[in-house]
Short mmCIF file of C-alpha atoms in Angstrom, two decimals:
data_model
loop_
_atom_site.label_atom_id
_atom_site.label_comp_id
_atom_site.label_asym_id
_atom_site.label_seq_id
_atom_site.Cartn_x
_atom_site.Cartn_y
_atom_site.Cartn_z
CA UNK O 104 8.74 -2.57 25.31
CA UNK O 105 8.66 -4.86 22.34
CA UNK O 106 7.94 -2.23 19.54
CA UNK O 107 10.46 0.58 19.96
CA UNK O 108 13.61 1.64 21.65
CA UNK O 109 13.00 3.78 24.36
CA UNK O 110 13.52 7.14 22.65
CA UNK O 111 11.43 6.81 19.60
CA UNK O 112 8.83 5.27 22.03
CA UNK O 113 9.17 8.63 24.11
CA UNK O 114 9.07 10.61 21.04
CA UNK O 115 5.61 8.92 19.42
CA UNK O 116 4.12 9.19 22.78
CA UNK O 117 5.14 13.14 22.80
CA UNK O 118 3.59 13.14 19.16
CA UNK O 119 0.27 11.86 20.51
CA UNK O 120 -0.13 14.16 22.99
CA UNK O 121 0.83 17.02 21.11
CA UNK O 122 -1.85 15.92 18.66
CA UNK O 123 -4.65 16.56 20.77
CA UNK O 124 -4.09 20.14 20.57
CA UNK O 125 -3.65 19.94 16.79
CA UNK O 126 -1.94 23.55 16.86
CA UNK O 127 0.12 23.88 13.46
CA UNK O 128 -1.31 20.88 11.94
CA UNK O 129 -0.34 19.91 8.21
CA UNK O 130 -2.76 18.81 5.51
CA UNK O 131 -4.01 15.44 5.17
CA UNK O 132 -7.19 15.08 3.25
CA UNK O 133 -7.16 18.47 0.90
CA UNK O 134 -8.61 18.71 -2.15
CA UNK O 135 -6.81 21.67 -2.91
CA UNK O 136 -3.84 20.34 -4.54
CA UNK O 137 -1.59 23.27 -3.86
CA UNK O 138 -2.96 23.96 -0.23
CA UNK O 139 -2.40 22.83 3.12
CA UNK O 140 -4.87 22.61 6.46
CA UNK O 141 -3.70 24.98 9.34
CA UNK O 142 -4.75 25.27 12.99
CA UNK O 143 -6.95 28.28 11.67
CA UNK O 144 -8.72 26.51 8.27
CA UNK O 145 -8.81 23.23 9.48
CA UNK O 146 -13.01 22.07 8.83
CA UNK O 147 -14.13 21.78 12.28
CA UNK O 148 -16.79 22.85 13.36
CA UNK O 149 -18.86 22.19 10.53
CA UNK O 150 -16.75 19.17 9.62
CA UNK O 151 -16.99 15.61 10.30
CA UNK O 152 -16.84 15.61 14.13
CA UNK O 153 -14.77 16.97 17.24
CA UNK O 154 -12.41 13.67 17.26
CA UNK O 155 -10.56 14.75 13.91
CA UNK O 156 -8.01 15.94 15.90
CA UNK O 157 -7.42 12.42 17.26
CA UNK O 158 -7.69 10.86 13.97
CA UNK O 159 -5.22 13.21 12.11
CA UNK O 160 -2.31 11.53 13.47
CA UNK O 161 -3.19 8.23 12.04
CA UNK O 162 -4.00 9.70 8.71
CA UNK O 163 -0.86 11.56 8.99
CA UNK O 164 1.13 8.46 9.49
CA UNK O 165 0.03 6.93 6.11
CA UNK O 166 2.17 9.41 4.30
CA UNK O 167 5.08 8.17 6.62
CA UNK O 168 8.57 7.67 5.23
CA UNK O 169 8.47 3.98 5.73
CA UNK O 170 4.79 3.21 6.02
CA UNK O 171 4.45 3.93 2.59
CA UNK O 172 7.95 5.30 0.88
CA UNK O 173 11.20 3.46 1.84
CA UNK O 174 10.58 0.44 3.49
CA UNK O 175 7.22 -0.14 2.26
CA UNK O 176 8.61 -0.14 -1.44
CA UNK O 177 11.52 -2.51 -0.64
CA UNK O 178 9.68 -5.02 1.45
CA UNK O 179 6.50 -5.25 -1.24
CA UNK O 180 7.76 -4.38 -4.11
CA UNK O 181 11.42 -5.10 -4.34
CA UNK O 182 11.48 -8.26 -3.10
CA UNK O 183 9.01 -9.40 -5.74
CA UNK O 184 9.89 -10.94 -9.02
CA UNK O 185 8.16 -8.15 -10.97
CA UNK O 186 10.72 -5.35 -9.60
CA UNK O 187 14.59 -4.98 -9.48
CA UNK O 188 15.77 -2.47 -6.90
CA UNK O 189 17.70 -0.46 -9.96
CA UNK O 190 19.73 2.45 -9.74
CA UNK O 191 23.84 1.64 -9.15
CA UNK O 192 24.48 -1.72 -7.70
CA UNK O 193 25.98 -0.28 -4.34
CA UNK O 194 23.12 2.13 -3.69
CA UNK O 195 21.28 1.24 -0.84
CA UNK O 196 23.57 -0.87 0.97
CA UNK O 197 23.27 -4.60 2.48
CA UNK O 198 19.80 -4.22 3.69
CA UNK O 199 18.24 -3.58 0.33
CA UNK O 200 20.44 -6.29 -1.66
CA UNK O 201 19.44 -8.51 1.24
CA UNK O 202 15.55 -7.81 0.20
CA UNK O 203 16.26 -8.29 -3.61
CA UNK O 204 18.49 -11.39 -3.44
CA UNK O 205 17.59 -12.92 -0.15
CA UNK O 206 17.83 -14.26 2.50
CA UNK O 207 17.07 -11.14 4.99
CA UNK O 208 19.18 -11.19 8.06
CA UNK O 209 17.51 -10.26 11.31
CA UNK O 210 19.67 -7.59 11.54
CA UNK O 211 18.32 -5.62 8.45
CA UNK O 212 17.29 -2.31 9.04
CA UNK O 213 14.73 -2.10 6.52
CA UNK O 214 12.91 -4.85 8.17
CA UNK O 215 12.82 -3.14 11.49
CA UNK O 216 11.94 0.31 10.01
CA UNK O 217 8.94 -1.35 8.90
CA UNK O 218 7.83 -3.20 11.71
CA UNK O 219 8.60 0.16 13.95
CA UNK O 220 6.73 2.29 11.24
CA UNK O 221 3.45 0.27 11.36
CA UNK O 222 3.53 -0.34 15.15
CA UNK O 223 3.90 3.75 15.16
CA UNK O 224 0.66 3.77 12.87
CA UNK O 225 -1.45 1.44 15.13
CA UNK O 226 -0.29 3.20 18.17
CA UNK O 227 -1.92 6.41 16.62
CA UNK O 228 -4.95 4.31 15.93
CA UNK O 229 -5.24 3.10 19.36
CA UNK O 230 -4.72 6.52 20.78
CA UNK O 231 -7.65 7.98 18.83
CA UNK O 232 -9.86 4.72 20.26
CA UNK O 233 -8.86 5.84 23.49
CA UNK O 234 -9.46 9.54 23.20
CA UNK O 235 -13.02 8.65 21.83
CA UNK O 236 -14.10 6.36 24.81
CA UNK O 237 -12.37 8.21 27.75
CA UNK O 238 -12.26 12.17 27.07
CA UNK O 239 -15.19 13.89 29.27
CA UNK O 240 -14.61 17.32 28.01
CA UNK O 241 -16.34 16.47 24.34
CA UNK O 242 -19.51 16.06 23.67
CA UNK O 243 -20.70 14.31 20.39
CA UNK O 244 -23.32 11.70 19.29
CA UNK O 245 -22.94 8.02 19.55
CA UNK O 246 -23.03 8.30 15.45
CA UNK O 247 -20.20 10.33 15.20
CA UNK O 248 -18.16 8.25 17.83
CA UNK O 249 -19.03 5.11 15.83
CA UNK O 250 -17.89 6.99 12.81
CA UNK O 251 -14.52 7.85 14.16
CA UNK O 252 -13.83 4.45 15.94
CA UNK O 253 -14.73 2.94 12.47
CA UNK O 254 -12.05 5.18 10.58
CA UNK O 255 -9.71 4.12 13.34
CA UNK O 256 -10.18 0.72 13.32
CA UNK O 257 -10.14 0.37 9.17
CA UNK O 258 -6.44 1.99 9.15
CA UNK O 259 -5.31 -0.18 12.38
CA UNK O 260 -6.85 -2.93 10.32
CA UNK O 261 -4.38 -2.14 7.38
CA UNK O 262 -1.71 -1.71 9.54
CA UNK O 263 -2.01 -5.07 11.35
CA UNK O 264 -2.69 -6.96 7.67
CA UNK O 265 0.76 -5.53 6.34
CA UNK O 266 2.60 -6.93 9.56
CA UNK O 267 0.78 -10.51 9.50
CA UNK O 268 2.01 -10.77 5.70
CA UNK O 269 5.27 -9.77 6.55
CA UNK O 270 5.98 -11.02 9.56
CA UNK O 271 3.80 -13.74 10.46
CA UNK O 272 3.77 -14.27 14.24
CA UNK O 273 3.08 -10.41 15.64
CA UNK O 274 1.75 -9.08 19.08
CA UNK O 275 -1.72 -7.30 19.03
CA UNK O 276 -1.46 -4.08 20.73
CA UNK O 277 -5.14 -2.55 21.05
CA UNK O 278 -4.56 -0.02 23.49
CA UNK O 279 -1.95 2.79 24.62
CA UNK O 280 -0.35 3.37 28.01
CA UNK O 281 -0.14 6.71 29.48
CA UNK O 282 2.87 5.62 31.29
CA UNK O 283 4.87 3.77 29.02
CA UNK O 284 6.80 2.11 31.89
CA UNK O 285 3.59 0.06 32.55
CA UNK O 286 3.22 -1.55 29.19
CA UNK O 287 3.27 -5.23 29.69
CA UNK O 288 4.84 -7.44 27.70
CA UNK O 289 2.77 -8.62 24.79
CA UNK O 290 3.13 -12.00 23.38
CA UNK O 291 3.06 -13.00 19.59
CA UNK O 292 -0.45 -13.99 18.25
CA UNK O 293 -0.85 -16.92 15.56
CA UNK O 294 -1.79 -15.59 12.22
CA UNK O 295 -5.14 -16.86 12.40
CA UNK O 296 -5.70 -14.98 15.54
CA UNK O 297 -4.64 -11.79 13.98
CA UNK O 298 -6.57 -12.19 11.05
CA UNK O 299 -9.55 -12.66 13.16
CA UNK O 300 -8.86 -9.12 15.03
CA UNK O 301 -8.30 -7.76 11.26
CA UNK O 302 -11.61 -8.93 10.39
CA UNK O 303 -13.53 -7.82 13.09
CA UNK O 304 -12.36 -4.35 12.97
CA UNK O 305 -13.00 -4.19 9.31
CA UNK O 306 -16.35 -5.49 9.88
CA UNK O 307 -17.35 -2.79 12.19
CA UNK O 308 -15.52 -0.14 9.90
CA UNK O 309 -17.87 -1.50 7.03
CA UNK O 310 -20.65 -0.86 9.36
CA UNK O 311 -20.37 2.34 10.49
CA UNK O 312 -18.15 4.09 7.84
CA UNK O 313 -20.14 6.45 5.22
CA UNK O 314 -20.19 5.41 1.56
CA UNK O 315 -18.56 8.82 0.60
CA UNK O 316 -17.62 11.98 2.23
CA UNK O 317 -18.42 15.47 1.60
CA UNK O 318 -15.82 17.29 -0.94
CA UNK O 319 -13.67 18.68 1.79
CA UNK O 320 -13.15 15.36 3.23
CA UNK O 321 -12.44 13.63 0.09
CA UNK O 322 -9.62 10.85 0.35
CA UNK O 323 -11.08 9.59 3.89
CA UNK O 324 -11.64 5.75 4.17
CA UNK O 325 -15.13 4.83 3.21
CA UNK O 326 -17.55 1.57 3.63
CA UNK O 327 -16.32 0.56 0.19
CA UNK O 328 -12.73 0.60 1.23
CA UNK O 329 -13.24 -1.70 4.43
CA UNK O 330 -15.15 -4.37 2.45
CA UNK O 331 -12.55 -4.25 -0.14
CA UNK O 332 -9.68 -4.60 2.35
CA UNK O 333 -11.84 -7.17 3.91
CA UNK O 334 -12.03 -9.16 0.48
CA UNK O 335 -8.15 -9.04 0.25
CA UNK O 336 -8.19 -10.14 3.89
CA UNK O 337 -10.54 -13.22 3.38
CA UNK O 338 -8.83 -14.28 0.00
CA UNK O 339 -5.37 -14.16 1.53
CA UNK O 340 -7.02 -17.02 3.83
CA UNK O 341 -8.77 -19.05 0.78
CA UNK O 342 -12.17 -17.90 2.77
CA UNK O 343 -13.88 -18.05 -1.03
CA UNK O 344 -17.19 -17.13 -0.02
CA UNK O 345 -16.58 -14.58 2.40
CA UNK O 346 -14.12 -12.83 0.04
CA UNK O 347 -16.85 -12.96 -2.81
CA UNK O 348 -19.46 -11.42 -0.66
CA UNK O 349 -17.08 -8.49 0.79
CA UNK O 350 -15.98 -7.67 -3.00
CA UNK O 351 -19.53 -8.20 -4.18
CA UNK O 352 -20.60 -5.23 -1.74
CA UNK O 353 -18.15 -3.01 -2.97
CA UNK O 354 -19.47 -4.04 -6.50
CA UNK O 355 -23.00 -3.47 -5.41
CA UNK O 356 -22.67 -0.02 -3.75
CA UNK O 357 -22.77 1.93 -6.80
CA UNK O 358 -19.85 4.15 -5.91
CA UNK O 359 -16.91 2.64 -8.39
CA UNK O 360 -16.50 1.51 -12.21
CA UNK O 361 -14.30 1.00 -14.79
CA UNK O 362 -15.00 4.38 -16.49
CA UNK O 363 -11.67 6.02 -15.85
CA UNK O 364 -9.03 5.21 -18.61
CA UNK O 365 -6.15 2.95 -17.66
CA UNK O 366 -3.57 5.55 -19.00
CA UNK O 367 -5.34 8.05 -16.80
CA UNK O 368 -5.44 6.22 -13.28
CA UNK O 369 -1.85 7.11 -11.96
CA UNK O 370 -2.12 10.75 -12.94
CA UNK O 371 -3.07 13.59 -10.66
CA UNK O 372 -6.60 13.81 -12.26
CA UNK O 373 -7.38 10.19 -11.88
CA UNK O 374 -7.08 10.54 -8.05
CA UNK O 375 -9.95 9.80 -5.89
CA UNK O 376 -11.38 8.59 -9.17
CA UNK O 377 -14.55 6.15 -9.49
CA UNK O 378 -11.47 3.63 -9.72
CA UNK O 379 -10.19 4.81 -6.27
CA UNK O 380 -11.11 2.58 -3.15
CA UNK O 381 -8.09 3.65 -0.95
CA UNK O 382 -5.60 5.79 -1.48
CA UNK O 383 -3.10 7.77 0.38
CA UNK O 384 -3.63 11.57 0.05
CA UNK O 385 -0.59 14.05 -0.35
CA UNK O 386 0.05 17.70 -1.92
CA UNK O 387 2.55 19.91 -2.51
CA UNK O 388 3.17 23.54 -3.46
CA UNK O 389 6.01 25.77 -4.74
CA UNK O 390 6.82 26.89 -0.94
CA UNK O 391 5.88 23.29 0.76
CA UNK O 392 7.43 21.35 -1.79
CA UNK O 393 7.68 17.92 0.58
CA UNK O 394 6.28 18.68 3.96
CA UNK O 395 2.43 17.60 3.04
CA UNK O 396 3.31 14.79 0.73
CA UNK O 397 4.93 11.46 0.45
CA UNK O 398 8.37 10.34 -0.68
CA UNK O 399 6.68 7.48 -2.79
CA UNK O 400 7.32 8.90 -6.17
CA UNK O 401 10.83 10.29 -5.77
CA UNK O 402 12.15 7.10 -4.43
CA UNK O 403 10.91 5.72 -7.93
CA UNK O 404 11.73 8.73 -10.00
CA UNK O 405 14.08 8.94 -12.88
CA UNK O 406 18.06 8.91 -11.90
CA UNK O 407 19.51 11.43 -14.13
CA UNK O 408 20.71 15.29 -13.99
CA UNK O 409 19.01 18.26 -14.78
CA UNK O 410 15.31 18.08 -15.56
CA UNK O 411 15.60 14.48 -15.26
CA UNK O 412 17.04 14.74 -11.37
CA UNK O 413 13.92 13.37 -10.52
CA UNK O 414 14.66 10.76 -7.77
CA UNK O 415 16.58 7.41 -6.68
CA UNK O 416 15.84 5.49 -9.89
CA UNK O 417 14.96 2.48 -7.63
CA UNK O 418 12.05 -0.28 -7.82
CA UNK O 419 12.25 -0.82 -11.69
CA UNK O 420 10.34 -3.33 -13.80
CA UNK O 421 12.22 -6.59 -14.05
CA UNK O 422 12.77 -8.18 -17.22
CA UNK O 423 10.24 -10.69 -16.39
CA UNK O 424 7.63 -8.48 -16.06
CA UNK O 425 8.37 -7.04 -19.13
CA UNK O 426 8.03 -10.45 -20.83
CA UNK O 427 4.70 -11.14 -19.18
CA UNK O 428 2.54 -8.60 -21.10
CA UNK O 429 0.47 -10.10 -23.93
CA UNK O 430 1.21 -8.52 -27.44
CA UNK O 431 -0.15 -5.10 -27.63
CA UNK O 432 -1.48 -4.52 -24.00
CA UNK O 433 -1.72 -0.92 -23.69
CA UNK O 434 -1.00 -1.16 -19.88
CA UNK O 435 2.73 -2.06 -20.45
CA UNK O 436 3.75 1.36 -21.81
CA UNK O 437 1.61 2.89 -18.76
CA UNK O 438 3.92 0.80 -16.41
CA UNK O 439 7.14 0.47 -17.69
CA UNK O 440 9.09 3.62 -18.88
CA UNK O 441 11.99 3.03 -21.40
CA UNK O 442 15.24 5.13 -21.13
CA UNK O 443 16.70 6.37 -24.34
CA UNK O 444 19.64 4.70 -25.70
CA UNK O 445 22.36 5.42 -28.18
CA UNK O 446 20.06 4.23 -31.13
CA UNK O 447 16.66 4.89 -29.93
CA UNK O 448 14.76 7.69 -28.30
CA UNK O 449 11.84 7.15 -26.17
CA UNK O 450 9.25 9.42 -24.51
CA UNK O 451 7.19 9.39 -21.60
CA UNK O 452 3.74 9.70 -21.60
CA UNK O 453 3.87 13.46 -21.54
CA UNK O 454 5.78 13.13 -24.97
CA UNK O 455 8.97 14.12 -23.09
CA UNK O 456 12.53 12.78 -24.53
CA UNK O 457 13.94 10.20 -22.26
CA UNK O 458 17.47 10.70 -21.36
CA UNK O 459 20.15 7.86 -22.02
CA UNK O 460 20.65 6.04 -19.10
CA UNK O 461 23.81 6.18 -17.14
CA UNK O 462 25.85 3.95 -18.25
CA UNK O 463 26.95 2.52 -14.56
CA UNK O 464 23.06 1.59 -14.27
CA UNK O 465 22.34 -1.64 -15.39
CA UNK O 466 18.57 -1.61 -16.07
CA UNK O 467 17.18 1.28 -18.53
CA UNK O 468 13.69 1.06 -17.01
CA UNK O 469 11.51 3.16 -14.69
CA UNK O 470 8.17 2.74 -13.22
CA UNK O 471 5.96 4.63 -15.16
CA UNK O 472 3.14 4.97 -13.03
CA UNK O 473 4.71 7.20 -10.46
CA UNK O 474 6.12 10.01 -13.31
CA UNK O 475 3.70 12.99 -12.32
CA UNK O 476 3.23 16.19 -14.73
CA UNK O 477 6.09 17.75 -16.08
CA UNK O 478 4.23 21.10 -15.22
CA UNK O 479 4.56 20.70 -11.51
CA UNK O 480 7.87 19.08 -11.87
CA UNK O 481 9.12 22.19 -13.14
CA UNK O 482 7.04 24.59 -10.44
CA UNK O 483 7.21 22.21 -7.62
CA UNK O 484 9.85 20.11 -7.27
CA UNK O 485 11.16 17.15 -9.61
CA UNK O 486 10.70 14.62 -6.93
CA UNK O 487 6.69 14.23 -7.39
CA UNK O 488 5.80 14.35 -3.66
CA UNK O 489 2.20 15.58 -4.42
CA UNK O 490 1.58 11.97 -5.95
CA UNK O 491 -1.24 9.72 -3.99
CA UNK O 492 -0.45 6.36 -3.47
CA UNK O 493 -3.11 3.97 -4.57
CA UNK O 494 -3.26 1.11 -2.25
CA UNK O 495 -6.80 -0.60 -3.53
CA UNK O 496 -8.68 0.10 -6.74
CA UNK O 497 -11.57 -1.05 -7.98
CA UNK O 498 -10.27 -3.11 -10.52
CA UNK O 499 -8.40 -4.83 -7.66
CA UNK O 500 -11.73 -5.50 -6.11
CA UNK O 501 -13.09 -7.27 -9.46
CA UNK O 502 -10.30 -9.72 -9.57
CA UNK O 503 -10.35 -10.53 -6.26
CA UNK O 504 -13.87 -11.20 -6.64
CA UNK O 505 -13.37 -13.26 -9.86
CA UNK O 506 -10.80 -15.29 -8.18
CA UNK O 507 -12.82 -16.07 -5.17
CA UNK O 508 -15.90 -17.23 -7.64
CA UNK O 509 -13.46 -19.56 -9.68
CA UNK O 510 -12.26 -20.90 -6.71
CA UNK O 511 -15.87 -21.94 -5.23
CA UNK O 512 -16.66 -23.43 -8.65
CA UNK O 513 -18.54 -20.49 -10.16
CA UNK O 514 -16.02 -20.08 -13.29
CA UNK O 515 -18.40 -18.54 -15.75
CA UNK O 516 -19.23 -15.78 -13.31
CA UNK O 517 -15.44 -15.40 -13.00
CA UNK O 518 -14.73 -15.37 -16.24
CA UNK O 519 -17.34 -12.23 -17.16
CA UNK O 520 -15.82 -10.51 -14.30
CA UNK O 521 -12.21 -10.77 -15.53
CA UNK O 522 -13.18 -9.77 -19.23
CA UNK O 523 -14.81 -6.27 -17.74
CA UNK O 524 -11.05 -5.42 -16.56
CA UNK O 525 -9.60 -6.49 -20.03
CA UNK O 526 -12.17 -4.70 -21.81
CA UNK O 527 -11.06 -1.73 -20.07
CA UNK O 528 -7.35 -2.09 -20.55
CA UNK O 529 -7.67 -2.25 -24.56
CA UNK O 530 -10.12 0.29 -24.96
CA UNK O 531 -8.66 2.22 -28.14
CA UNK O 532 -6.13 -0.37 -28.84
CA UNK O 533 -6.27 -2.32 -32.56
CA UNK O 534 -8.47 -5.22 -32.87
CA UNK O 535 -7.37 -8.42 -31.51
CA UNK O 536 -5.69 -7.11 -28.74
CA UNK O 537 -6.55 -8.57 -25.18
CA UNK O 538 -9.35 -10.83 -26.51
CA UNK O 539 -12.11 -12.10 -23.80
CA UNK O 540 -11.09 -15.18 -22.07
CA UNK O 541 -13.68 -17.99 -23.35
CA UNK O 542 -12.52 -21.04 -21.13
CA UNK O 543 -14.58 -21.81 -18.02
CA UNK O 544 -11.85 -24.80 -17.30
CA UNK O 545 -11.16 -23.71 -13.44
CA UNK O 546 -7.69 -24.59 -13.65
CA UNK O 547 -7.15 -22.54 -17.27
CA UNK O 548 -9.52 -19.73 -15.88
CA UNK O 549 -7.27 -19.58 -12.40
CA UNK O 550 -3.96 -19.18 -14.56
CA UNK O 551 -5.79 -16.31 -16.42
CA UNK O 552 -6.90 -14.66 -13.63
CA UNK O 553 -3.39 -14.61 -11.86
CA UNK O 554 -1.91 -13.54 -15.15
CA UNK O 555 -4.46 -10.68 -15.41
CA UNK O 556 -3.66 -9.44 -11.54
CA UNK O 557 -0.14 -9.65 -12.14
CA UNK O 558 -0.39 -7.25 -15.26
CA UNK O 559 -3.48 -4.90 -14.21
CA UNK O 560 -1.73 -4.09 -10.55
CA UNK O 561 2.06 -4.21 -12.02
CA UNK O 562 4.16 -2.57 -9.37
CA UNK O 563 1.44 -1.74 -7.04
CA UNK O 564 2.82 -3.95 -4.01
CA UNK O 565 0.56 -7.11 -4.56
CA UNK O 566 2.54 -9.25 -6.27
CA UNK O 567 4.83 -10.41 -3.52
CA UNK O 568 1.85 -11.30 -1.27
CA UNK O 569 -0.12 -13.00 -4.36
CA UNK O 570 2.50 -15.55 -5.01
CA UNK O 571 2.78 -16.35 -1.41
CA UNK O 572 -0.84 -16.86 -1.05
CA UNK O 573 -0.95 -18.88 -4.35
CA UNK O 574 1.94 -21.08 -2.87
CA UNK O 575 4.20 -20.52 -6.06
CA UNK O 576 6.62 -18.18 -4.63
CA UNK O 577 9.64 -20.17 -4.97
CA UNK O 578 8.74 -21.23 -8.27
CA UNK O 579 8.28 -17.73 -9.38
CA UNK O 580 11.37 -16.12 -7.70
CA UNK O 581 13.60 -19.12 -9.15
CA UNK O 582 12.24 -18.28 -12.62
CA UNK O 583 13.32 -14.52 -11.92
CA UNK O 584 16.55 -15.20 -11.39
CA UNK O 585 16.41 -14.87 -7.69
CA UNK O 586 17.41 -18.47 -6.46
CA UNK O 587 18.38 -17.73 -3.15
CA UNK O 588 14.50 -17.78 -2.45
CA UNK O 589 13.42 -20.48 -0.43
CA UNK O 590 9.81 -21.10 0.46
CA UNK O 591 10.68 -22.81 4.09
CA UNK O 592 12.26 -19.25 5.02
CA UNK O 593 11.49 -16.22 2.69
CA UNK O 594 7.71 -15.67 2.46
CA UNK O 595 8.10 -13.98 6.09
CA UNK O 596 10.71 -11.60 6.90
CA UNK O 597 12.62 -12.31 9.89
CA UNK O 598 11.68 -10.73 13.22
CA UNK O 599 13.72 -7.73 13.63
CA UNK O 600 16.63 -8.82 15.96
CA UNK O 601 16.55 -5.22 17.73
CA UNK O 602 12.57 -6.02 18.57
CA UNK O 603 13.85 -9.19 20.19
CA UNK O 604 16.59 -7.69 22.26
CA UNK O 605 14.11 -5.22 23.80
CA UNK O 606 11.83 -8.02 24.47
CA UNK O 607 14.73 -10.17 25.89
CA UNK O 608 14.39 -12.64 23.28
CA UNK O 609 10.72 -13.43 24.04
CA UNK O 610 9.93 -12.44 20.72
CA UNK O 611 10.37 -16.00 18.72
CA UNK O 612 12.19 -16.00 15.45
CA UNK O 613 10.74 -17.03 12.39
CA UNK O 614 11.56 -20.31 10.82
CA UNK O 615 14.99 -20.32 8.92
CA UNK O 616 16.46 -17.46 10.33
#
């Protein structure tokens, strides 16, 4: 077995089998912010269909500790030029230090954690697909079966998209084995093969997913999410026409717009809004402060004492990100949360006086986008486990469309779309802030689009992947002081040594490691 050690593999198989009973399940798609599904009130019958019990495992894994918290933050954001690790220098150990400063060694625990986490997510999707195809005791229409498969294949495609960008050559696992000893060795596939597999899953999902769900199922994946993710997959491969078409399908659907103010997107009231294309659902209550949530915000929360004992203080905005904002850009204040100093008092978006940064910690900034409402912090928990994780926003789709159009030679179309994003950003700002882009020169507009992606999506986990696909990762990293970074090695993580050991070294290591 190449994915897990034997104990982890057995545990995952047991979880998959238990999930089919759906007894005592946790909430994963609840619009009641303080609620949680139980075996008694899970919305079926009368809900979407009898296969929801199998999809639950995959949706629940999206909230997993390494899927969208620790290893996710470390490998996608702390590894970029937009963020520093934060906290104290020794906090997190060697595995985080390597991710921030390079090189990452094959024995790195975070690299192995994210490998295991995303293959675990994929395993849940494969399980759901097998159950739809093989279970004889469930009667359902072909339409219901196709929709269930579309949800599972979307989530599986997302898992593989993360893995191929992180590791490059990876095994494609597309089924499960009831007898784990019968699992054959699956060799690594080239990225082109992985991307073709992802495209097939997402095209299927776009064909069979609904445009929207009824209110009790808000947060489930949609046709817009499939097309939006497909646009990013195409963009990564420089398939400009396909990327523009997929992004254009989201834009013409009528399901999304830029009506939500930038300040509100990342707050509780901004969850699942017209800006949201795909986000991880979380909730919490005073009696269940963490069990139905995700630790994403807690890891990045203000590191202090008393009412400011909110988290680890990791993933802090870097100095180079801070310097990249245009004068007066309102998005800066919503992204970078400054601590107070001995001579200056700073406040959060809620008007709270920020504490003075601990003297042993070098960087007096935090990610403002993960700060939850103080009333909930005071009544539920400091760690904000109820905060959803935004994975794909409408502004991202617009910027992907603009980039694809510009690269295809349609620069005036691209310019107009980028200006829509800038117009939303400057609402309520002083005159002259964030003026419209006027150039239609392809090279100049390319630079403007890249700048806009960096600022609009700052701290939202796209930056590292953008730098790699633009071919400027080493230049950007060195400018940020991460001078150990090498394009010949660090654009990919090493294949974890523990996985190579489990495969009897049949998994081939990435170059440079």
